Amino acid sequence: MMVDTQVRPSDVTKFPIISAMLDVPREDFVPRAAQPVAYMDAPLNLGSGREMMEARVLAKVLDALDIQRSDQVLIIGGGLGYSAAVLGHMAESVVMVEEDATLASEAESNLAQHEIDNAVVLQAPLMDGAAKAAPFDVILIEGAVETVPEALTAQLAEGGRIAAVFADGAHGEVRIGTLIDGHLGWRTSFNASGPVLPGFSKSTGFVL
């Protein structure tokens, strides 16, 4: 029902996305208290100011990123591992970075339970990414940002794609960046919103 009423009506029709979302039981990747509402078309609270992206938005982001079976994927802020499980069905390998120790531990358990053996969880600061495993064909920042650190974009392979929700107050937009000839160019894909992830806020200085 989630796929038929939220994903397909959002003009997401690529078979790998539909198939992965049909195969991965979303209720197994949400906080236990949220299991009864796991399939609602709304973000789910993960605690500590974090949210799990609604399935419709995730599907549209994956569609815009044009995931290929040969892709090496980096997920920043994967929460309890749902996006890593979905992408594990679509890409060659997935590295998920989560700095919250509880979320990271539960995500690792969730992925193991569902035998997603091509996805690993790294507990580390979100803004650091996973430099030792770089470069990546795709980087998914699963949350809002005001800025993207250069240390993270440097982990993108030539021709690679990166996606994030760029926040502007209460509003925001999903932008897709593509690295071509060493230059990262961004384009707007669609409107979305969410809380800014730790380490992705613009620094503010004192001005007289």
PDB file of C-alpha atoms in Angstrom:
ATOM      1  CA  MET A   1       0.000   0.000   0.000  1.00  0.00           C
ATOM      2  CA  MET A   2       2.874   2.389   0.787  1.00  0.00           C
ATOM      3  CA  VAL A   3       4.346   1.798  -2.660  1.00  0.00           C
ATOM      4  CA  ASP A   4       0.976   2.064  -4.411  1.00  0.00           C
ATOM      5  CA  THR A   5      -0.316   5.148  -2.565  1.00  0.00           C
ATOM      6  CA  GLN A   6       2.878   7.126  -1.854  1.00  0.00           C
ATOM      7  CA  VAL A   7       5.753   6.047  -4.102  1.00  0.00           C
ATOM      8  CA  ARG A   8       4.150   5.382  -7.494  1.00  0.00           C
ATOM      9  CA  PRO A   9       1.905   8.510  -7.345  1.00  0.00           C
ATOM     10  CA  SER A  10       5.118  10.543  -6.848  1.00  0.00           C
ATOM     11  CA  ASP A  11       6.174   9.521 -10.381  1.00  0.00           C
ATOM     12  CA  VAL A  12       8.710   6.997  -9.101  1.00  0.00           C
ATOM     13  CA  THR A  13       8.392   4.040 -11.443  1.00  0.00           C
ATOM     14  CA  LYS A  14      11.916   2.588 -11.718  1.00  0.00           C
ATOM     15  CA  PHE A  15      11.698  -1.147 -11.046  1.00  0.00           C
ATOM     16  CA  PRO A  16      14.775  -1.385  -8.725  1.00  0.00           C
ATOM     17  CA  ILE A  17      13.291   1.241  -6.348  1.00  0.00           C
ATOM     18  CA  ILE A  18       9.811  -0.302  -6.362  1.00  0.00           C
ATOM     19  CA  SER A  19      11.213  -3.812  -5.899  1.00  0.00           C
ATOM     20  CA  ALA A  20      13.511  -2.807  -3.029  1.00  0.00           C
ATOM     21  CA  MET A  21      10.763  -0.973  -1.172  1.00  0.00           C
ATOM     22  CA  LEU A  22       8.446  -3.944  -1.599  1.00  0.00           C
ATOM     23  CA  ASP A  23      11.143  -6.293  -0.255  1.00  0.00           C
ATOM     24  CA  VAL A  24      12.246  -4.279   2.797  1.00  0.00           C
ATOM     25  CA  PRO A  25       9.722  -4.231   5.688  1.00  0.00           C
ATOM     26  CA  ARG A  26       9.872  -0.610   6.845  1.00  0.00           C
ATOM     27  CA  GLU A  27       8.327  -1.417  10.234  1.00  0.00           C
ATOM     28  CA  ASP A  28      11.489  -3.363  11.155  1.00  0.00           C
ATOM     29  CA  PHE A  29      13.639  -0.237  10.751  1.00  0.00           C
ATOM     30  CA  VAL A  30      11.704   2.254  12.892  1.00  0.00           C
ATOM     31  CA  PRO A  31      11.586   2.793  16.665  1.00  0.00           C
ATOM     32  CA  ARG A  32       9.369   0.164  18.303  1.00  0.00           C
ATOM     33  CA  ALA A  33       6.853   2.778  19.448  1.00  0.00           C
ATOM     34  CA  ALA A  34       6.505   3.992  15.859  1.00  0.00           C
ATOM     35  CA  GLN A  35       5.863   0.582  14.285  1.00  0.00           C
ATOM     36  CA  PRO A  36       2.055   1.129  14.086  1.00  0.00           C
ATOM     37  CA  VAL A  37       2.662   4.289  11.990  1.00  0.00           C
ATOM     38  CA  ALA A  38       5.700   3.060  10.045  1.00  0.00           C
ATOM     39  CA  TYR A  39       3.910   3.397   6.716  1.00  0.00           C
ATOM     40  CA  MET A  40       2.390   6.851   7.230  1.00  0.00           C
ATOM     41  CA  ASP A  41       3.407   9.494   4.685  1.00  0.00           C
ATOM     42  CA  ALA A  42       5.280  11.531   7.273  1.00  0.00           C
ATOM     43  CA  PRO A  43       8.761  11.653   8.795  1.00  0.00           C
ATOM     44  CA  LEU A  44       9.255   9.539  11.926  1.00  0.00           C
ATOM     45  CA  ASN A  45      10.902  10.854  15.083  1.00  0.00           C
ATOM     46  CA  LEU A  46      14.186   9.098  15.925  1.00  0.00           C
ATOM     47  CA  GLY A  47      14.881  11.239  18.995  1.00  0.00           C
ATOM     48  CA  SER A  48      17.608  13.805  19.681  1.00  0.00           C
ATOM     49  CA  GLY A  49      16.260  16.097  16.963  1.00  0.00           C
ATOM     50  CA  ARG A  50      16.597  13.438  14.259  1.00  0.00           C
ATOM     51  CA  GLU A  51      13.955  12.231  11.824  1.00  0.00           C
ATOM     52  CA  MET A  52      13.556   9.293   9.471  1.00  0.00           C
ATOM     53  CA  MET A  53      12.786  10.490   5.955  1.00  0.00           C
ATOM     54  CA  GLU A  54       9.322   9.572   4.687  1.00  0.00           C
ATOM     55  CA  ALA A  55       9.315   6.766   2.122  1.00  0.00           C
ATOM     56  CA  ARG A  56       7.947   8.989  -0.654  1.00  0.00           C
ATOM     57  CA  VAL A  57      10.804  11.481  -0.282  1.00  0.00           C
ATOM     58  CA  LEU A  58      13.443   8.742  -0.066  1.00  0.00           C
ATOM     59  CA  ALA A  59      12.065   7.134  -3.229  1.00  0.00           C
ATOM     60  CA  LYS A  60      12.153  10.428  -5.114  1.00  0.00           C
ATOM     61  CA  VAL A  61      15.737  11.061  -3.979  1.00  0.00           C
ATOM     62  CA  LEU A  62      16.833   7.597  -5.113  1.00  0.00           C
ATOM     63  CA  ASP A  63      15.089   8.170  -8.439  1.00  0.00           C
ATOM     64  CA  ALA A  64      16.937  11.471  -8.909  1.00  0.00           C
ATOM     65  CA  LEU A  65      20.267   9.831  -7.997  1.00  0.00           C
ATOM     66  CA  ASP A  66      19.764   7.196 -10.721  1.00  0.00           C
ATOM     67  CA  ILE A  67      21.212   4.354  -8.647  1.00  0.00           C
ATOM     68  CA  GLN A  68      23.059   1.698 -10.642  1.00  0.00           C
ATOM     69  CA  ARG A  69      23.744  -1.896  -9.594  1.00  0.00           C
ATOM     70  CA  SER A  70      27.504  -1.266  -9.766  1.00  0.00           C
ATOM     71  CA  ASP A  71      27.401   1.808  -7.481  1.00  0.00           C
ATOM     72  CA  GLN A  72      29.373   2.147  -4.248  1.00  0.00           C
ATOM     73  CA  VAL A  73      27.090   4.162  -1.946  1.00  0.00           C
ATOM     74  CA  LEU A  74      27.745   6.252   1.169  1.00  0.00           C
ATOM     75  CA  ILE A  75      24.795   7.135   3.426  1.00  0.00           C
ATOM     76  CA  ILE A  76      25.206   9.937   5.944  1.00  0.00           C
ATOM     77  CA  GLY A  77      22.816   9.746   8.893  1.00  0.00           C
ATOM     78  CA  GLY A  78      21.114   6.459   8.077  1.00  0.00           C
ATOM     79  CA  GLY A  79      19.300   6.203  11.415  1.00  0.00           C
ATOM     80  CA  LEU A  80      18.047   2.665  11.987  1.00  0.00           C
ATOM     81  CA  GLY A  81      19.201   1.417   8.606  1.00  0.00           C
ATOM     82  CA  TYR A  82      16.105   1.523   6.371  1.00  0.00           C
ATOM     83  CA  SER A  83      17.746   3.438   3.520  1.00  0.00           C
ATOM     84  CA  ALA A  84      20.817   1.195   3.788  1.00  0.00           C
ATOM     85  CA  ALA A  85      18.603  -1.870   3.454  1.00  0.00           C
ATOM     86  CA  VAL A  86      16.795  -0.434   0.435  1.00  0.00           C
ATOM     87  CA  LEU A  87      20.046   0.581  -1.228  1.00  0.00           C
ATOM     88  CA  GLY A  88      21.554  -2.782  -0.366  1.00  0.00           C
ATOM     89  CA  HIS A  89      19.017  -4.254  -2.775  1.00  0.00           C
ATOM     90  CA  MET A  90      19.916  -1.720  -5.474  1.00  0.00           C
ATOM     91  CA  ALA A  91      23.674  -1.047  -5.351  1.00  0.00           C
ATOM     92  CA  GLU A  92      26.860  -3.090  -5.131  1.00  0.00           C
ATOM     93  CA  SER A  93      27.847  -1.921  -1.660  1.00  0.00           C
ATOM     94  CA  VAL A  94      26.685   0.513   1.023  1.00  0.00           C
ATOM     95  CA  VAL A  95      28.578   2.233   3.833  1.00  0.00           C
ATOM     96  CA  MET A  96      26.257   3.895   6.326  1.00  0.00           C
ATOM     97  CA  VAL A  97      27.673   6.481   8.742  1.00  0.00           C
ATOM     98  CA  GLU A  98      25.763   7.139  11.949  1.00  0.00           C
ATOM     99  CA  GLU A  99      27.248   9.048  14.866  1.00  0.00           C
ATOM    100  CA  ASP A 100      24.536   8.177  17.416  1.00  0.00           C
ATOM    101  CA  ALA A 101      25.799   5.017  19.132  1.00  0.00           C
ATOM    102  CA  THR A 102      22.335   3.616  19.858  1.00  0.00           C
ATOM    103  CA  LEU A 103      21.073   4.184  16.322  1.00  0.00           C
ATOM    104  CA  ALA A 104      24.244   2.727  14.822  1.00  0.00           C
ATOM    105  CA  SER A 105      24.043  -0.414  16.963  1.00  0.00           C
ATOM    106  CA  GLU A 106      20.362  -0.989  16.174  1.00  0.00           C
ATOM    107  CA  ALA A 107      20.929  -0.324  12.465  1.00  0.00           C
ATOM    108  CA  GLU A 108      23.699  -2.924  12.396  1.00  0.00           C
ATOM    109  CA  SER A 109      21.388  -5.427  14.097  1.00  0.00           C
ATOM    110  CA  ASN A 110      18.497  -4.642  11.744  1.00  0.00           C
ATOM    111  CA  LEU A 111      20.647  -5.105   8.638  1.00  0.00           C
ATOM    112  CA  ALA A 112      22.056  -8.383   9.949  1.00  0.00           C
ATOM    113  CA  GLN A 113      18.572  -9.658  10.798  1.00  0.00           C
ATOM    114  CA  HIS A 114      17.491  -9.089   7.202  1.00  0.00           C
ATOM    115  CA  GLU A 115      20.748 -10.493   5.787  1.00  0.00           C
ATOM    116  CA  ILE A 116      21.747  -7.261   4.013  1.00  0.00           C
ATOM    117  CA  ASP A 117      25.353  -8.418   3.784  1.00  0.00           C
ATOM    118  CA  ASN A 118      26.576  -5.759   1.346  1.00  0.00           C
ATOM    119  CA  ALA A 119      25.898  -2.889   3.799  1.00  0.00           C
ATOM    120  CA  VAL A 120      28.084  -1.934   6.773  1.00  0.00           C
ATOM    121  CA  VAL A 121      27.525   0.589   9.555  1.00  0.00           C
ATOM    122  CA  LEU A 122      30.287   2.932  10.691  1.00  0.00           C
ATOM    123  CA  GLN A 123      29.839   4.872  13.930  1.00  0.00           C
ATOM    124  CA  ALA A 124      31.558   8.210  13.314  1.00  0.00           C
ATOM    125  CA  PRO A 125      30.794  11.936  13.048  1.00  0.00           C
ATOM    126  CA  LEU A 126      28.399  12.434  10.146  1.00  0.00           C
ATOM    127  CA  MET A 127      30.371  15.291   8.638  1.00  0.00           C
ATOM    128  CA  ASP A 128      33.505  13.102   8.349  1.00  0.00           C
ATOM    129  CA  GLY A 129      31.909  10.528   6.068  1.00  0.00           C
ATOM    130  CA  ALA A 130      34.006   7.414   5.425  1.00  0.00           C
ATOM    131  CA  ALA A 131      37.209   8.636   3.799  1.00  0.00           C
ATOM    132  CA  LYS A 132      39.002   5.277   4.085  1.00  0.00           C
ATOM    133  CA  ALA A 133      36.331   3.615   1.928  1.00  0.00           C
ATOM    134  CA  ALA A 134      36.153   6.443  -0.645  1.00  0.00           C
ATOM    135  CA  PRO A 135      35.613   7.223  -3.436  1.00  0.00           C
ATOM    136  CA  PHE A 136      31.855   6.667  -3.717  1.00  0.00           C
ATOM    137  CA  ASP A 137      29.638   6.766  -6.791  1.00  0.00           C
ATOM    138  CA  VAL A 138      26.717   8.043  -4.710  1.00  0.00           C
ATOM    139  CA  ILE A 139      26.479   9.962  -1.436  1.00  0.00           C
ATOM    140  CA  LEU A 140      23.051  10.234   0.202  1.00  0.00           C
ATOM    141  CA  ILE A 141      22.796  12.720   3.063  1.00  0.00           C
ATOM    142  CA  GLU A 142      19.654  11.519   4.826  1.00  0.00           C
ATOM    143  CA  GLY A 143      18.601  14.768   6.417  1.00  0.00           C
ATOM    144  CA  ALA A 144      18.735  18.507   5.963  1.00  0.00           C
ATOM    145  CA  VAL A 145      21.888  20.588   5.604  1.00  0.00           C
ATOM    146  CA  GLU A 146      22.750  24.243   5.462  1.00  0.00           C
ATOM    147  CA  THR A 147      26.183  23.487   4.068  1.00  0.00           C
ATOM    148  CA  VAL A 148      28.085  20.394   2.937  1.00  0.00           C
ATOM    149  CA  PRO A 149      31.681  20.077   4.204  1.00  0.00           C
ATOM    150  CA  GLU A 150      34.353  19.855   1.528  1.00  0.00           C
ATOM    151  CA  ALA A 151      35.811  16.854   3.361  1.00  0.00           C
ATOM    152  CA  LEU A 152      32.631  14.983   2.470  1.00  0.00           C
ATOM    153  CA  THR A 153      32.257  16.073  -1.146  1.00  0.00           C
ATOM    154  CA  ALA A 154      35.925  15.113  -1.642  1.00  0.00           C
ATOM    155  CA  GLN A 155      34.835  11.479  -1.126  1.00  0.00           C
ATOM    156  CA  LEU A 156      32.758  11.551  -4.323  1.00  0.00           C
ATOM    157  CA  ALA A 157      34.110   9.744  -7.394  1.00  0.00           C
ATOM    158  CA  GLU A 158      34.360  11.466 -10.773  1.00  0.00           C
ATOM    159  CA  GLY A 159      30.910  11.299 -12.335  1.00  0.00           C
ATOM    160  CA  GLY A 160      29.396  10.581  -8.914  1.00  0.00           C
ATOM    161  CA  ARG A 161      26.180  12.009  -7.502  1.00  0.00           C
ATOM    162  CA  ILE A 162      25.319  13.450  -4.100  1.00  0.00           C
ATOM    163  CA  ALA A 163      21.894  14.336  -2.663  1.00  0.00           C
ATOM    164  CA  ALA A 164      20.797  16.412   0.320  1.00  0.00           C
ATOM    165  CA  VAL A 165      17.877  18.487   1.552  1.00  0.00           C
ATOM    166  CA  PHE A 166      19.122  22.072   1.684  1.00  0.00           C
ATOM    167  CA  ALA A 167      17.289  23.885   4.471  1.00  0.00           C
ATOM    168  CA  ASP A 168      16.110  27.478   4.278  1.00  0.00           C
ATOM    169  CA  GLY A 169      14.314  28.149   7.531  1.00  0.00           C
ATOM    170  CA  ALA A 170      11.188  25.968   7.719  1.00  0.00           C
ATOM    171  CA  HIS A 171      11.440  25.222   4.002  1.00  0.00           C
ATOM    172  CA  GLY A 172      13.915  23.288   1.937  1.00  0.00           C
ATOM    173  CA  GLU A 173      14.695  21.645  -1.367  1.00  0.00           C
ATOM    174  CA  VAL A 174      16.407  18.472  -2.456  1.00  0.00           C
ATOM    175  CA  ARG A 175      19.456  19.188  -4.589  1.00  0.00           C
ATOM    176  CA  ILE A 176      21.459  16.701  -6.612  1.00  0.00           C
ATOM    177  CA  GLY A 177      25.146  17.378  -7.133  1.00  0.00           C
ATOM    178  CA  THR A 178      27.228  15.772  -9.900  1.00  0.00           C
ATOM    179  CA  LEU A 179      31.019  15.775 -10.030  1.00  0.00           C
ATOM    180  CA  ILE A 180      32.174  16.418 -13.613  1.00  0.00           C
ATOM    181  CA  ASP A 181      35.815  17.189 -14.462  1.00  0.00           C
ATOM    182  CA  GLY A 182      36.481  17.837 -10.795  1.00  0.00           C
ATOM    183  CA  HIS A 183      33.675  20.410 -10.480  1.00  0.00           C
ATOM    184  CA  LEU A 184      30.601  19.750  -8.330  1.00  0.00           C
ATOM    185  CA  GLY A 185      27.490  21.271  -9.885  1.00  0.00           C
ATOM    186  CA  TRP A 186      24.132  21.287  -8.123  1.00  0.00           C
ATOM    187  CA  ARG A 187      20.578  21.256  -9.480  1.00  0.00           C
ATOM    188  CA  THR A 188      17.274  21.506  -7.629  1.00  0.00           C
ATOM    189  CA  SER A 189      15.088  18.405  -7.808  1.00  0.00           C
ATOM    190  CA  PHE A 190      12.017  18.961  -5.584  1.00  0.00           C
ATOM    191  CA  ASN A 191      10.875  20.569  -2.329  1.00  0.00           C
ATOM    192  CA  ALA A 192      11.372  18.805   1.010  1.00  0.00           C
ATOM    193  CA  SER A 193      12.232  19.681   4.599  1.00  0.00           C
ATOM    194  CA  GLY A 194      13.624  18.264   7.817  1.00  0.00           C
ATOM    195  CA  PRO A 195      15.896  19.024  10.772  1.00  0.00           C
ATOM    196  CA  VAL A 196      19.495  19.963  10.019  1.00  0.00           C
ATOM    197  CA  LEU A 197      21.915  17.136  10.775  1.00  0.00           C
ATOM    198  CA  PRO A 198      24.704  17.614  13.356  1.00  0.00           C
ATOM    199  CA  GLY A 199      27.742  19.215  11.735  1.00  0.00           C
ATOM    200  CA  PHE A 200      25.875  20.547   8.697  1.00  0.00           C
ATOM    201  CA  SER A 201      24.821  23.978   9.995  1.00  0.00           C
ATOM    202  CA  LYS A 202      26.413  27.144   8.666  1.00  0.00           C
ATOM    203  CA  SER A 203      28.854  28.702  11.092  1.00  0.00           C
ATOM    204  CA  THR A 204      27.758  32.085  12.347  1.00  0.00           C
ATOM    205  CA  GLY A 205      30.111  34.840  13.357  1.00  0.00           C
ATOM    206  CA  PHE A 206      29.685  37.950  15.475  1.00  0.00           C
ATOM    207  CA  VAL A 207      29.052  41.023  13.361  1.00  0.00           C
ATOM    208  CA  LEU A 208      29.081  44.601  14.688  1.00  0.00           C
TER     209      LEU A 208
END
